[in-house]
Structures are given as structure tokens and as C-alpha cells.
XYZ file of C-alpha atoms in Angstrom:
332
model
C -38.626 69.415 -32.327
C -39.221 70.488 -35.915
C -36.716 73.297 -35.482
C -34.201 71.026 -33.751
C -34.393 68.506 -36.603
C -34.319 71.040 -39.417
C -37.874 70.222 -40.526
C -41.048 72.254 -41.030
C -43.340 69.822 -39.256
C -43.076 67.390 -36.354
C -45.867 64.884 -35.731
C -45.681 63.139 -32.370
C -46.719 59.498 -32.071
C -46.694 56.677 -29.561
C -43.318 55.084 -30.365
C -40.439 55.006 -32.814
C -41.904 51.825 -34.289
C -45.198 53.620 -34.872
C -43.312 56.508 -36.469
C -41.854 54.173 -39.086
C -45.159 52.409 -39.727
C -47.061 55.694 -39.898
C -44.539 57.204 -42.333
C -44.916 54.181 -44.615
C -48.717 54.275 -44.492
C -48.909 58.018 -45.079
C -46.384 57.636 -47.892
C -48.677 55.221 -49.727
C -46.654 52.034 -49.237
C -48.980 49.077 -49.717
C -49.141 45.310 -49.936
C -46.544 43.792 -52.249
C -44.336 46.854 -52.461
C -40.594 46.401 -51.884
C -38.705 48.613 -49.447
C -34.898 48.497 -49.283
C -33.281 48.656 -45.859
C -30.413 47.209 -43.832
C -30.344 43.775 -42.182
C -28.201 45.214 -39.382
C -30.716 47.171 -37.335
C -33.358 46.796 -34.666
C -36.380 44.714 -35.660
C -38.732 47.701 -35.859
C -37.249 48.913 -39.153
C -38.174 45.789 -41.102
C -41.134 45.093 -38.832
C -42.817 48.332 -39.891
C -42.317 47.416 -43.545
C -44.056 44.061 -43.070
C -46.843 45.615 -40.996
C -47.557 47.923 -43.914
C -47.932 44.825 -46.112
C -44.700 45.483 -47.974
C -41.633 43.250 -48.325
C -38.247 44.138 -46.809
C -35.349 43.901 -49.239
C -32.005 43.947 -47.489
C -28.754 45.577 -48.566
C -25.420 45.043 -46.806
C -23.642 47.591 -44.648
C -20.424 49.550 -44.900
C -18.122 47.623 -42.516
C -16.514 50.846 -41.282
C -19.639 52.790 -40.284
C -22.141 49.909 -39.828
C -24.574 51.986 -41.902
C -26.223 50.754 -45.089
C -23.966 50.834 -48.168
C -25.384 53.097 -50.920
C -23.900 50.853 -53.633
C -25.659 47.863 -52.076
C -28.934 49.816 -52.099
C -28.546 50.397 -55.829
C -28.023 46.670 -56.443
C -31.125 45.803 -54.398
C -33.535 48.040 -56.307
C -36.024 46.412 -58.683
C -39.040 47.736 -60.620
C -41.183 46.881 -57.570
C -39.129 48.964 -55.123
C -41.163 51.814 -53.664
C -38.977 53.306 -50.903
C -35.610 53.254 -49.143
C -35.163 53.256 -45.364
C -31.585 54.038 -44.312
C -30.860 53.627 -40.591
C -28.500 56.072 -38.870
C -27.013 53.436 -36.618
C -25.347 54.096 -33.262
C -25.781 57.860 -33.650
C -23.927 58.425 -36.945
C -25.771 59.582 -40.058
C -25.577 57.503 -43.225
C -23.870 58.709 -46.421
C -26.953 60.694 -47.360
C -25.580 62.375 -50.494
C -24.973 58.997 -52.091
C -28.277 57.558 -50.862
C -30.252 60.533 -52.146
C -28.496 60.254 -55.503
C -29.592 56.617 -55.764
C -33.121 57.526 -54.708
C -33.344 60.373 -57.233
C -32.176 58.168 -60.103
C -34.931 55.684 -59.331
C -37.626 58.128 -58.257
C -37.891 56.697 -54.730
C -38.771 58.386 -51.430
C -36.321 58.089 -48.537
C -37.644 57.529 -45.022
C -34.860 58.031 -42.483
C -34.819 55.784 -39.442
C -33.202 58.298 -37.105
C -34.252 56.541 -33.898
C -30.635 56.425 -32.681
C -29.498 59.731 -34.143
C -31.497 62.683 -32.809
C -29.146 65.657 -32.980
C -26.541 63.942 -35.140
C -25.505 65.816 -38.276
C -24.212 65.124 -41.781
C -22.423 68.015 -43.468
C -23.993 70.299 -40.885
C -27.589 69.125 -41.422
C -29.516 67.219 -38.752
C -30.538 63.587 -39.047
C -34.118 63.352 -40.251
C -33.919 66.435 -42.487
C -32.761 64.730 -45.697
C -35.515 62.376 -46.787
C -39.238 62.631 -47.325
C -39.631 61.901 -43.627
C -37.452 61.225 -40.599
C -38.521 58.901 -37.787
C -37.449 59.386 -34.177
C -37.735 57.281 -31.048
C -38.037 58.549 -27.479
C -37.662 55.143 -25.852
C -36.075 55.659 -22.406
C -32.655 54.352 -23.512
C -32.351 56.927 -26.302
C -30.343 60.127 -25.920
C -33.667 61.965 -25.591
C -35.801 59.451 -23.736
C -39.311 59.717 -22.337
C -40.508 57.973 -19.177
C -42.004 55.322 -21.477
C -42.526 54.915 -25.206
C -42.723 57.826 -27.599
C -41.835 58.718 -31.170
C -42.104 61.354 -33.858
C -42.103 61.859 -37.620
C -40.457 65.015 -38.952
C -40.884 66.254 -42.505
C -40.700 69.297 -44.753
C -43.677 68.078 -46.819
C -46.857 69.906 -45.784
C -49.241 67.459 -47.472
C -47.491 64.487 -45.880
C -47.589 66.184 -42.478
C -51.337 66.688 -42.835
C -51.873 62.995 -43.631
C -49.647 61.924 -40.749
C -51.561 64.152 -38.329
C -54.915 62.680 -39.331
C -53.769 59.060 -39.614
C -52.211 59.024 -36.121
C -55.707 59.619 -34.729
C -57.613 56.803 -36.458
C -57.751 58.777 -39.733
C -60.447 60.947 -38.155
C -61.155 64.476 -39.428
C -63.439 66.001 -38.201
C -64.503 64.014 -35.158
C -66.195 60.718 -36.053
C -65.618 61.252 -39.772
C -62.767 59.192 -41.224
C -60.636 60.232 -44.196
C -58.075 57.409 -43.995
C -57.591 54.029 -42.390
C -55.489 55.104 -39.445
C -55.020 53.938 -35.877
C -54.234 55.252 -32.410
C -50.635 56.385 -32.795
C -50.933 59.365 -30.455
C -48.222 60.388 -27.977
C -49.671 60.729 -24.487
C -49.373 64.042 -22.700
C -47.270 62.720 -19.812
C -44.515 61.564 -22.188
C -44.679 64.870 -24.055
C -44.274 66.758 -20.772
C -41.201 64.706 -19.833
C -39.636 65.312 -23.236
C -40.280 69.051 -23.086
C -38.366 69.218 -19.806
C -35.462 67.128 -21.115
C -35.055 68.631 -24.601
C -33.113 71.750 -23.457
C -30.476 69.438 -21.961
C -30.050 67.236 -25.046
C -27.205 69.148 -26.655
C -25.103 69.073 -23.484
C -25.765 65.359 -23.036
C -24.687 64.664 -26.614
C -21.495 66.683 -26.133
C -20.689 64.685 -23.001
C -21.123 61.445 -24.939
C -18.752 62.748 -27.613
C -16.157 63.610 -24.980
C -16.400 60.127 -23.495
C -16.092 58.576 -26.949
C -13.034 60.685 -27.797
C -11.418 59.684 -24.510
C -12.045 55.997 -25.256
C -10.601 56.423 -28.754
C -7.354 57.770 -27.330
C -7.206 55.170 -24.565
C -7.657 52.278 -27.006
C -5.259 53.640 -29.629
C -2.742 51.019 -30.717
C -4.620 48.172 -29.016
C -6.618 45.229 -30.368
C -9.827 47.169 -29.724
C -11.172 48.634 -32.958
C -12.823 51.917 -32.097
C -15.798 53.358 -34.023
C -15.039 54.936 -37.367
C -15.933 58.634 -37.325
C -17.009 59.859 -40.753
C -15.464 63.332 -41.172
C -18.748 64.535 -42.709
C -20.668 63.512 -39.591
C -21.058 64.571 -36.004
C -22.197 61.481 -34.108
C -24.238 61.578 -30.917
C -22.875 58.152 -29.842
C -26.229 56.686 -28.920
C -23.954 53.672 -28.441
C -20.164 53.467 -28.333
C -19.532 50.292 -30.313
C -16.125 48.647 -30.690
C -15.108 45.549 -32.626
C -13.123 42.879 -30.879
C -12.153 39.272 -31.442
C -13.504 36.779 -28.888
C -16.345 39.191 -28.267
C -18.506 36.828 -26.218
C -15.571 36.060 -23.926
C -15.001 39.789 -23.514
C -18.611 40.239 -22.393
C -18.143 37.711 -19.603
C -14.758 39.165 -18.614
C -16.223 42.652 -18.256
C -19.301 41.343 -16.481
C -17.058 39.755 -13.846
C -15.665 43.242 -13.166
C -19.111 44.739 -12.769
C -19.209 46.399 -16.191
C -22.406 46.322 -18.209
C -22.175 45.921 -21.973
C -24.579 45.101 -24.782
C -24.504 43.536 -28.231
C -26.178 45.349 -31.117
C -27.222 43.026 -32.761
C -26.381 39.342 -32.190
C -28.212 38.088 -35.306
C -28.903 40.175 -38.408
C -32.491 40.374 -39.578
C -32.084 38.237 -42.698
C -31.134 35.301 -40.445
C -34.016 35.718 -37.985
C -36.731 33.050 -37.950
C -39.505 35.544 -38.647
C -37.872 36.578 -41.942
C -37.085 33.112 -43.280
C -39.886 33.554 -45.808
C -37.769 36.173 -47.577
C -35.383 33.424 -48.713
C -32.089 34.851 -47.495
C -29.275 32.651 -46.199
C -26.171 32.960 -44.058
C -23.435 34.537 -46.159
C -25.763 36.792 -48.154
C -24.700 39.917 -46.237
C -21.195 39.177 -44.946
C -20.464 42.614 -43.486
C -23.652 42.616 -41.409
C -22.953 39.056 -40.263
C -19.385 39.903 -39.255
C -20.577 42.914 -37.271
C -23.053 40.725 -35.395
C -20.180 38.469 -34.316
C -17.704 41.173 -33.337
C -19.373 44.313 -31.965
C -19.579 45.288 -28.329
C -21.204 48.425 -26.894
C -19.443 49.981 -23.911
C -20.883 52.440 -21.374
C -20.812 55.991 -22.770
C -23.598 57.776 -20.876
C -23.062 61.481 -20.175
C -22.706 61.192 -16.402
C -19.719 58.809 -16.490
C -16.865 59.914 -14.276
C -13.205 59.756 -15.368
C -12.717 56.915 -12.880
C -15.566 54.917 -14.424
C -14.196 55.421 -17.936
C -10.785 54.243 -16.827
C -12.298 51.210 -15.101
C -14.049 50.177 -18.331
C -11.073 50.806 -20.617
C -8.547 49.127 -18.332
C -10.740 46.057 -18.006
C -11.118 45.663 -21.762
C -7.398 46.164 -22.320
C -6.690 43.596 -19.604
C -8.899 41.163 -21.507
C -6.958 41.791 -24.699
C -3.699 41.132 -22.873
C -4.987 38.040 -21.066
C -4.966 35.663 -24.004
C -4.247 35.212 -27.700
C -5.886 37.888 -29.770
C -6.579 37.546 -33.460
C -7.537 40.123 -36.030
C -11.253 40.721 -36.374
C -12.671 39.045 -39.456
C -13.143 42.280 -41.397
C -9.888 43.985 -40.392
């Protein structure tokens, strides 16, 4: 895994959520510290920050890529900021040159949330290889999924790797002697065995997802369906194939009636969730993230899709667009 991700070290742990939390703990993040991240992501990103005792500080996204906007990161940094967590959403790597420039100017470590981007690249380099650490998830729905939960932290930093290795096992080194306050973050052997069998197939699976995505892009060309923006510097793994469409919730029901499964990532951005009310954010604070939550729809893109299945999905969505009045998406 270290070789695959362009890192020197790979430290397995029990989940992607644990990978984020462990990277923060091993990186010295403590109570009261501020960590900048995106409000448009799965809960675990900000959840790990709060579990470490730190405070999430949100920065809006680029409406084209759905990834965190480097300029918004810069505006969110204060003297109490201690780290940046960019999230490579839907399988496409963030604008890492710009993010690393911001981080370098402010002397901040970058912890990549690459849970949805294993094997994705930016300017030829793999996700997870840019920051101080990269965090992976092997949840069964991921492109490389275990039979249950699993995760990993990859890094080029030898000292950080040593701390991660000890902290994932209660901070114990040697046995029954404790160097750090750690916990049980270990990956169990059954999940590791499953992943070892599946890893050689990952590249082919990712290529199949790309082919399906390219086919969709051509099929939806010229329609009211806004296909994913492909950054020319990136090679996405399409962990999800996410379009933008007006009347999104109606589209979900229309497709469901035709036997097509879809999903919404994510229906409410983190700054508007009840558990983060204490942060003091309000609706309207991050308009691009809020618009994405209203408009995005993930379509089936799994590697084993047949041409007939792809056509069934695309035709159904195009039928929906033709069935009633269609307006421009809010951020068009």
C-alpha cells in the first residue's frame, strides 16, 4: 500500500475515521486547536477533529470540483490554526499545489482525507502522497473495500510513522509499557487478508469506472444534466459519479420508479448539522457547499456495469429532464 500510494510507510488501522483521528493525535493536534476543512464531506472528517479536542473551521468549496477552495482555506486561517484537512471528494484530488502553498506560507501540516480517492492522481502523483499524512478508508463501498471496516495512514515521515504505529496499539511499546495515550486502532487480520486479495484488481476496477464515467459524459452532452468537472491535472477514480440537476429530489423518485438506485452526497453540509451548531455557522455562510447539497445526484458507476445498464440509467435520467420544465441549476 505504501508503494501504491507513493509513500514510505503505511500504517493500517480499524477504519478511515480512525485513520483521520490517529493522524491528528500523532500530529500533536490538541484541545482548542483549529483545523481548517470543508463543510461538504462525510461527517468523519470534522468528527475526527472534534474527537481530538480541536475545533473544525470550515472553508467553502470550488463549485466545479466540489473540493475545498484553496483561497477559502487562506481566508479561514487564524493564529490558532494548526492543520489543514483537504478532502479528495468523489475520487478527484484537490488542487494540491495551491493548498500546499497556503500551508507553507502559514507553517501548517496538511492531512489528506483520501478516503474516496485511493489510486487517484494529481499531476501524476497519487492521492495521499502530498501532505504530512494521507488517510484511506477500506469501507466496503470504497473502490478498495474490505469485508467490513478498515483504514490506513500513509506518510513519508519516519518519525510520524513510528508514533502512528505505537499509538494504534494503545500507545504500548514494549508490551505493557505505554509511551503515548493511544487506543485500539488496529486492523484485524481478516480484513487485511481480504484487501490483499483485492488490491491487485484495483487498477482495473478504477479504469472500468473511468470508462463508465466517460460514456455517461458523452451520453449527457448537451442535456440539462451537468456532468462532473474533470480537472486536467487529475485522474479521478470516480468513487462516485456525481451530476448536478435541477429538481434533484424529483429525479431521485423518477429513477427509483424505474428500478435505478441513486444516492445523495451530502443532503446537508456539516456547518448546518445539529451537532455543529455550537460552531456558530448559519445557512448562507458557504453558498457553494449548500448549493451542491441541493443539486447533486450520484448515479451507478460500478465497474461491472453492462452497456445495457448504463443506457438504462442514462435514458431514464434524460427522460426525466424531458418530462417537465427544467431550470438552470443555481450555480450554473
